[in-house]
């Protein structure tokens, strides 16, 4: 697991504005390089590369990049809307982290800024003589980057916002988070025990929201400095209401650490919460089974994607405890099965192909080797057998 700083830096770097600003900065640096290294060009080479060639190329870049950027933004917005309306609104968050789209758009904006700034500097006679030679080759490099970006963009548009790409990327997110939680079911901390918090100070949530992430290393450091312990009462992905107990603290001054390093926000996060990604796949299946769409094939595909994730790994008998002063609830694998495959079963009980796919998936999970997953699979199987088509399923049996 990455340290807190690296996780925060990684999340920050996946924002569109960050990449746009970085490439825009690179374009300004390229102009500075052309100015600095102009004196190193052999005398007389400027006669072979005239100023008109540079000016003409810059003009083409400035005119075309503004149009291409506007068009690309329109395509991106339309794709985001299609994903939200066709598949599930929660998948919109995955598109917001689409690094290919971000890099391509940032390249287009950076090239446009490079061309505009350079044209202004040329009109003010900042570049002269041999400096134009360096500027010419830097401009050619920018053209190459634009061509590469356009090729990447065309290739990316083939599947952008489609069911294949959306479900594939959602499954990949689920796989990564599930592997993390199987290897670290309590995120490297000790297992939270409600019976072991006597004498601890209760800490209540100051606002309502989802527990998005916890930064274990910082919480461990705060507990060590205070000579105490932090018992988190709610798992990652849970929704907490304002005033609800979220932690039990043993030691003074730990409230600020929990408030700062237990992230609570309005949306769930994919990093430590495999249930969120699996929920996205479940919602796609449920929407496909709605009477207005009636697409059981998509539901079958989602069932197999969900079970592929759940079969790929399992919680081991022991885990390495790296944060001995931090206590975190264990990953609830039983809930993962019931809330995903069980939810699909509620909508798909009247579709034989969906029921058959669910039956095969649940039988495979019943042999998976994880006691909690196997117990949940048997519960869902029993509920499906006991229910008549299109009747509500009772998973408490």
XYZ file of C-alpha atoms in Angstrom:
397
model
C 0.000 0.000 0.000
C 1.254 3.428 -0.923
C 2.006 6.011 1.763
C -0.437 8.846 2.283
C 1.582 11.422 0.323
C 1.919 9.171 -2.728
C -1.800 8.326 -2.709
C -2.777 11.977 -2.476
C -0.296 12.902 -5.211
C -1.613 10.124 -7.446
C -5.217 11.280 -6.979
C -4.207 14.886 -7.644
C -2.333 13.975 -10.842
C -5.426 12.330 -12.356
C -7.287 15.619 -12.627
C -7.675 17.105 -16.096
C -6.615 20.606 -15.074
C -3.313 19.292 -13.659
C -2.260 17.727 -16.958
C -3.351 20.790 -18.902
C -1.265 23.058 -16.687
C 1.774 20.749 -16.845
C 1.809 20.575 -20.646
C 1.122 24.299 -20.879
C 4.164 24.831 -18.658
C 6.202 22.558 -20.928
C 5.195 24.677 -23.915
C 6.469 27.801 -22.172
C 9.724 25.990 -21.306
C 10.089 24.981 -24.959
C 9.951 28.647 -25.967
C 12.582 29.476 -23.344
C 14.812 26.653 -24.627
C 14.581 28.024 -28.172
C 15.671 31.424 -26.916
C 18.526 30.129 -24.739
C 20.078 27.741 -27.263
C 19.790 30.087 -30.224
C 23.384 31.201 -29.761
C 24.693 27.656 -30.267
C 23.439 27.382 -33.853
C 26.229 27.591 -36.482
C 26.368 30.895 -38.320
C 24.652 30.822 -41.701
C 22.124 28.083 -40.956
C 19.439 30.724 -40.462
C 19.567 31.479 -44.188
C 18.286 28.001 -45.013
C 15.333 28.180 -42.583
C 13.468 31.423 -43.010
C 11.156 33.135 -40.583
C 8.211 32.623 -42.940
C 8.380 28.832 -42.492
C 8.155 29.127 -38.706
C 5.368 31.695 -38.823
C 3.298 29.639 -41.245
C 3.517 26.469 -39.105
C 2.675 28.393 -35.936
C -0.366 29.903 -37.608
C -1.634 26.465 -38.664
C -1.184 25.100 -35.113
C -2.955 28.044 -33.494
C -5.938 27.867 -35.838
C -6.382 24.091 -35.827
C -5.758 23.356 -32.140
C -8.533 25.656 -30.952
C -11.020 23.828 -33.188
C -9.728 20.370 -32.269
C -9.809 21.153 -28.537
C -13.400 22.414 -28.714
C -14.470 19.330 -30.671
C -12.691 16.976 -28.257
C -14.304 18.582 -25.223
C -17.708 18.178 -26.857
C -17.032 14.489 -27.482
C -15.823 13.995 -23.903
C -18.908 15.634 -22.383
C -21.232 13.645 -24.655
C -19.483 10.390 -23.680
C -19.829 11.186 -19.981
C -23.537 11.842 -20.410
C -24.042 8.647 -22.381
C -22.318 6.549 -19.730
C -24.448 8.107 -16.986
C -27.712 7.623 -18.872
C -27.078 4.253 -20.549
C -25.114 2.278 -17.944
C -24.893 3.770 -14.453
C -24.286 7.311 -13.159
C -21.606 5.959 -10.803
C -19.407 4.952 -13.769
C -19.048 8.650 -14.564
C -16.310 8.773 -11.914
C -14.208 6.321 -13.910
C -14.323 8.543 -16.983
C -13.216 11.475 -14.863
C -9.953 9.559 -14.322
C -9.426 8.696 -17.999
C -5.739 9.539 -18.364
C -5.724 9.076 -22.148
C -8.425 11.696 -22.645
C -6.721 14.031 -20.181
C -3.324 13.712 -21.866
C -4.717 14.231 -25.362
C -6.712 17.308 -24.359
C -3.753 18.674 -22.451
C -1.532 18.202 -25.543
C -3.990 20.100 -27.717
C -4.287 22.971 -25.224
C -0.527 23.062 -24.664
C 0.157 23.191 -28.397
C -2.358 26.003 -28.807
C -0.761 28.026 -26.006
C 2.696 27.366 -27.449
C 1.629 28.632 -30.856
C -0.156 31.724 -29.528
C 2.679 32.745 -27.193
C 5.308 32.172 -29.884
C 3.358 34.197 -32.450
C 3.166 37.086 -29.985
C 6.894 36.885 -29.325
C 7.637 36.740 -33.047
C 5.549 39.854 -33.673
C 7.540 41.694 -31.000
C 10.833 40.568 -32.582
C 11.947 38.572 -29.538
C 13.270 35.760 -31.761
C 15.851 36.758 -34.323
C 18.652 35.255 -36.370
C 19.849 31.809 -35.301
C 17.185 31.612 -32.608
C 14.637 31.013 -35.377
C 16.402 27.776 -36.289
C 15.936 26.372 -32.769
C 12.356 27.648 -32.755
C 11.724 25.854 -36.043
C 12.872 22.463 -34.709
C 10.972 22.933 -31.431
C 7.865 23.685 -33.472
C 8.408 20.506 -35.512
C 8.611 18.564 -32.243
C 5.279 20.080 -31.177
C 3.767 19.015 -34.513
C 4.961 15.432 -33.930
C 3.370 15.442 -30.451
C 0.110 16.702 -31.954
C 0.087 13.934 -34.574
C 0.735 11.261 -31.916
C -2.037 12.728 -29.735
C -4.510 12.724 -32.630
C -3.739 9.080 -33.440
C -4.199 8.127 -29.769
C -7.433 10.090 -29.629
C -8.888 8.443 -32.740
C -8.012 5.005 -31.372
C -9.475 5.874 -27.984
C -12.739 7.185 -29.439
C -13.568 3.764 -30.887
C -14.653 2.518 -27.452
C -14.993 5.678 -25.356
C -18.215 5.476 -23.349
C -19.203 2.076 -24.757
C -20.432 -0.782 -22.589
C -17.318 -2.817 -23.383
C -14.918 -0.125 -22.209
C -17.006 1.036 -19.246
C -17.573 -2.438 -17.842
C -13.974 -3.470 -18.540
C -12.515 -0.492 -16.706
C -14.991 -0.952 -13.854
C -13.992 -4.597 -13.535
C -10.319 -3.609 -13.519
C -10.992 -1.139 -10.693
C -12.861 -3.818 -8.762
C -10.069 -6.331 -9.328
C -7.395 -3.987 -8.054
C -9.350 -3.000 -4.939
C -10.398 -6.594 -4.213
C -6.818 -7.855 -4.472
C -5.741 -5.117 -2.073
C -8.434 -5.984 0.441
C -7.889 -9.747 0.200
C -4.204 -9.283 0.953
C -5.034 -6.681 3.614
C -8.630 -7.295 4.787
C -8.173 -4.728 7.558
C -5.784 -2.558 5.505
C -2.742 -3.664 7.489
C -4.302 -2.746 10.825
C -5.659 -4.960 13.596
C -9.221 -6.227 13.414
C -11.825 -3.977 14.975
C -13.670 -5.612 17.890
C -16.704 -3.738 19.311
C -16.210 -5.544 22.609
C -12.690 -4.200 23.087
C -13.476 -0.478 23.152
C -14.520 -0.107 26.764
C -12.962 2.960 28.310
C -12.386 4.608 24.938
C -13.629 8.057 24.013
C -16.313 8.109 21.345
C -15.801 10.293 18.300
C -18.845 11.252 16.233
C -19.007 12.322 12.607
C -19.191 16.068 12.071
C -20.880 15.637 8.693
C -22.728 12.988 6.725
C -21.035 11.171 3.872
C -19.238 8.071 2.667
C -15.992 6.849 4.210
C -13.850 7.152 1.078
C -10.364 6.212 2.278
C -8.354 5.910 5.429
C -4.686 6.876 5.589
C -3.342 4.171 7.867
C 0.264 5.368 8.166
C -0.750 8.821 9.399
C -3.278 7.424 11.861
C -0.619 5.040 13.182
C 1.840 7.905 13.636
C -0.758 9.977 15.504
C -1.605 7.057 17.791
C 2.088 6.404 18.524
C 2.707 10.063 19.349
C -0.268 10.066 21.716
C 0.592 6.669 23.163
C -2.930 5.488 22.396
C -5.091 3.558 19.972
C -7.631 4.333 17.236
C -10.594 1.969 16.769
C -12.504 2.811 13.587
C -16.114 1.674 13.906
C -17.151 2.059 10.253
C -15.589 0.352 7.215
C -14.450 2.016 4.005
C -17.474 2.510 1.747
C -20.005 2.851 4.565
C -22.292 5.865 4.787
C -22.153 7.702 8.103
C -24.654 10.228 9.358
C -23.754 13.369 11.220
C -23.522 12.540 14.909
C -22.905 8.817 14.321
C -19.997 7.208 16.161
C -17.174 6.622 13.696
C -14.266 5.867 16.056
C -13.309 4.987 19.610
C -10.139 6.689 20.784
C -7.784 5.715 23.556
C -5.450 8.653 24.101
C -5.584 12.430 23.976
C -5.541 14.638 20.891
C -6.480 11.960 18.349
C -9.697 13.629 17.155
C -7.903 15.910 14.705
C -5.962 12.982 13.227
C -9.133 10.980 12.600
C -10.897 14.008 11.140
C -7.982 14.676 8.801
C -6.949 11.164 7.784
C -10.328 9.437 7.551
C -11.696 10.900 4.332
C -15.481 11.419 4.356
C -17.096 12.781 1.198
C -20.269 12.818 -0.848
C -19.117 10.031 -3.225
C -17.594 6.605 -2.718
C -14.030 5.928 -3.844
C -12.617 2.984 -5.783
C -9.196 2.682 -4.142
C -9.972 0.737 -0.939
C -13.608 -0.121 -1.641
C -14.116 -3.106 -3.989
C -17.820 -3.042 -3.217
C -18.231 0.241 -5.076
C -16.875 -1.107 -8.371
C -18.888 -4.311 -8.010
C -21.961 -2.199 -7.291
C -21.409 -0.387 -10.608
C -21.415 -3.706 -12.454
C -24.546 -4.721 -10.536
C -26.348 -1.524 -11.515
C -25.479 -2.062 -15.185
C -27.006 -5.557 -14.953
C -30.119 -4.264 -13.176
C -30.658 -1.537 -15.747
C -30.254 -4.068 -18.565
C -32.997 -6.201 -16.974
C -35.480 -3.333 -16.694
C -38.642 -3.792 -18.810
C -37.756 -0.823 -20.995
C -34.397 -2.285 -22.030
C -34.836 -6.068 -21.545
C -31.233 -7.045 -22.315
C -30.490 -10.209 -20.323
C -27.263 -10.775 -22.279
C -25.691 -7.712 -20.680
C -26.834 -8.906 -17.254
C -25.204 -12.291 -17.870
C -21.964 -10.551 -18.850
C -22.025 -8.459 -15.660
C -22.664 -11.561 -13.519
C -19.602 -13.228 -15.014
C -17.488 -10.121 -14.512
C -18.528 -9.952 -10.853
C -17.791 -13.610 -10.209
C -14.481 -13.321 -12.052
C -13.397 -10.725 -9.520
C -14.684 -12.675 -6.515
C -12.982 -15.905 -7.662
C -9.653 -14.241 -8.411
C -8.503 -13.960 -4.818
C -9.428 -14.869 -1.296
C -8.584 -13.688 2.190
C -5.711 -15.616 3.712
C -5.624 -17.059 7.204
C -3.285 -14.334 8.415
C -2.220 -10.888 7.351
C 0.768 -8.777 8.251
C -0.136 -6.198 10.905
C 1.835 -3.069 10.129
C -0.322 -0.637 12.087
C -0.669 -2.164 15.527
C -2.314 0.893 17.118
C -5.039 1.086 14.489
C -8.146 -1.133 14.426
C -10.255 -1.388 11.246
C -13.380 -3.505 10.441
C -12.711 -6.619 8.392
C -13.734 -6.679 4.726
C -17.280 -8.054 4.609
C -17.020 -10.600 1.784
C -20.454 -12.034 2.533
C -22.037 -8.639 1.881
C -20.125 -8.344 -1.398
C -21.798 -11.494 -2.714
C -25.312 -10.759 -1.461
C -25.318 -7.091 -2.514
C -24.078 -7.888 -6.025
C -25.191 -11.312 -7.257
C -28.149 -11.251 -4.882
C -29.272 -7.889 -6.242
C -29.028 -9.148 -9.831
C -31.057 -12.217 -8.838
C -33.916 -10.010 -7.632
C -34.303 -8.554 -11.120
C -33.239 -11.579 -13.151
C -35.265 -14.334 -11.510
C -37.704 -14.346 -14.452
C -34.976 -14.656 -17.094
C -33.752 -18.279 -17.531
C -30.401 -17.254 -19.035
C -29.670 -14.934 -16.128
C -30.740 -17.546 -13.569
C -28.497 -20.116 -15.246
C -25.518 -17.722 -15.181
C -26.183 -16.932 -11.513
C -26.435 -20.629 -10.675
C -23.082 -21.364 -12.299
C -21.454 -18.365 -10.619
C -22.775 -19.278 -7.177
C -21.662 -22.905 -7.538
C -18.176 -21.707 -8.413
C -18.128 -19.383 -5.394
C -19.307 -22.247 -3.184
C -16.028 -23.986 -4.042
C -13.901 -20.858 -3.740
C -12.293 -21.717 -0.402
C -13.267 -18.577 1.503
C -15.801 -19.553 4.228
C -17.620 -16.196 4.151
C -17.927 -16.181 0.359
C -19.100 -19.793 0.330
C -21.724 -19.105 3.018
C -23.028 -16.079 1.092
C -23.184 -18.087 -2.149
C -25.264 -20.767 -0.447
C -27.628 -18.113 0.968
C -28.256 -16.618 -2.459
C -28.660 -20.074 -4.032
C -31.226 -21.022 -1.400
C -33.127 -17.774 -1.918
C -33.260 -18.276 -5.693
C -34.570 -21.845 -5.331
C -37.197 -20.771 -2.807
C -38.511 -17.853 -4.873
C -41.029 -17.968 -7.651
C -40.275 -15.929 -10.807
C -40.475 -12.170 -10.278
C -41.169 -12.513 -6.542
C -39.046 -10.717 -3.982
C -36.130 -12.767 -2.694
C -35.466 -13.190 1.014
C -31.746 -13.646 1.732
C -32.298 -14.136 5.447
C -33.393 -17.726 4.980
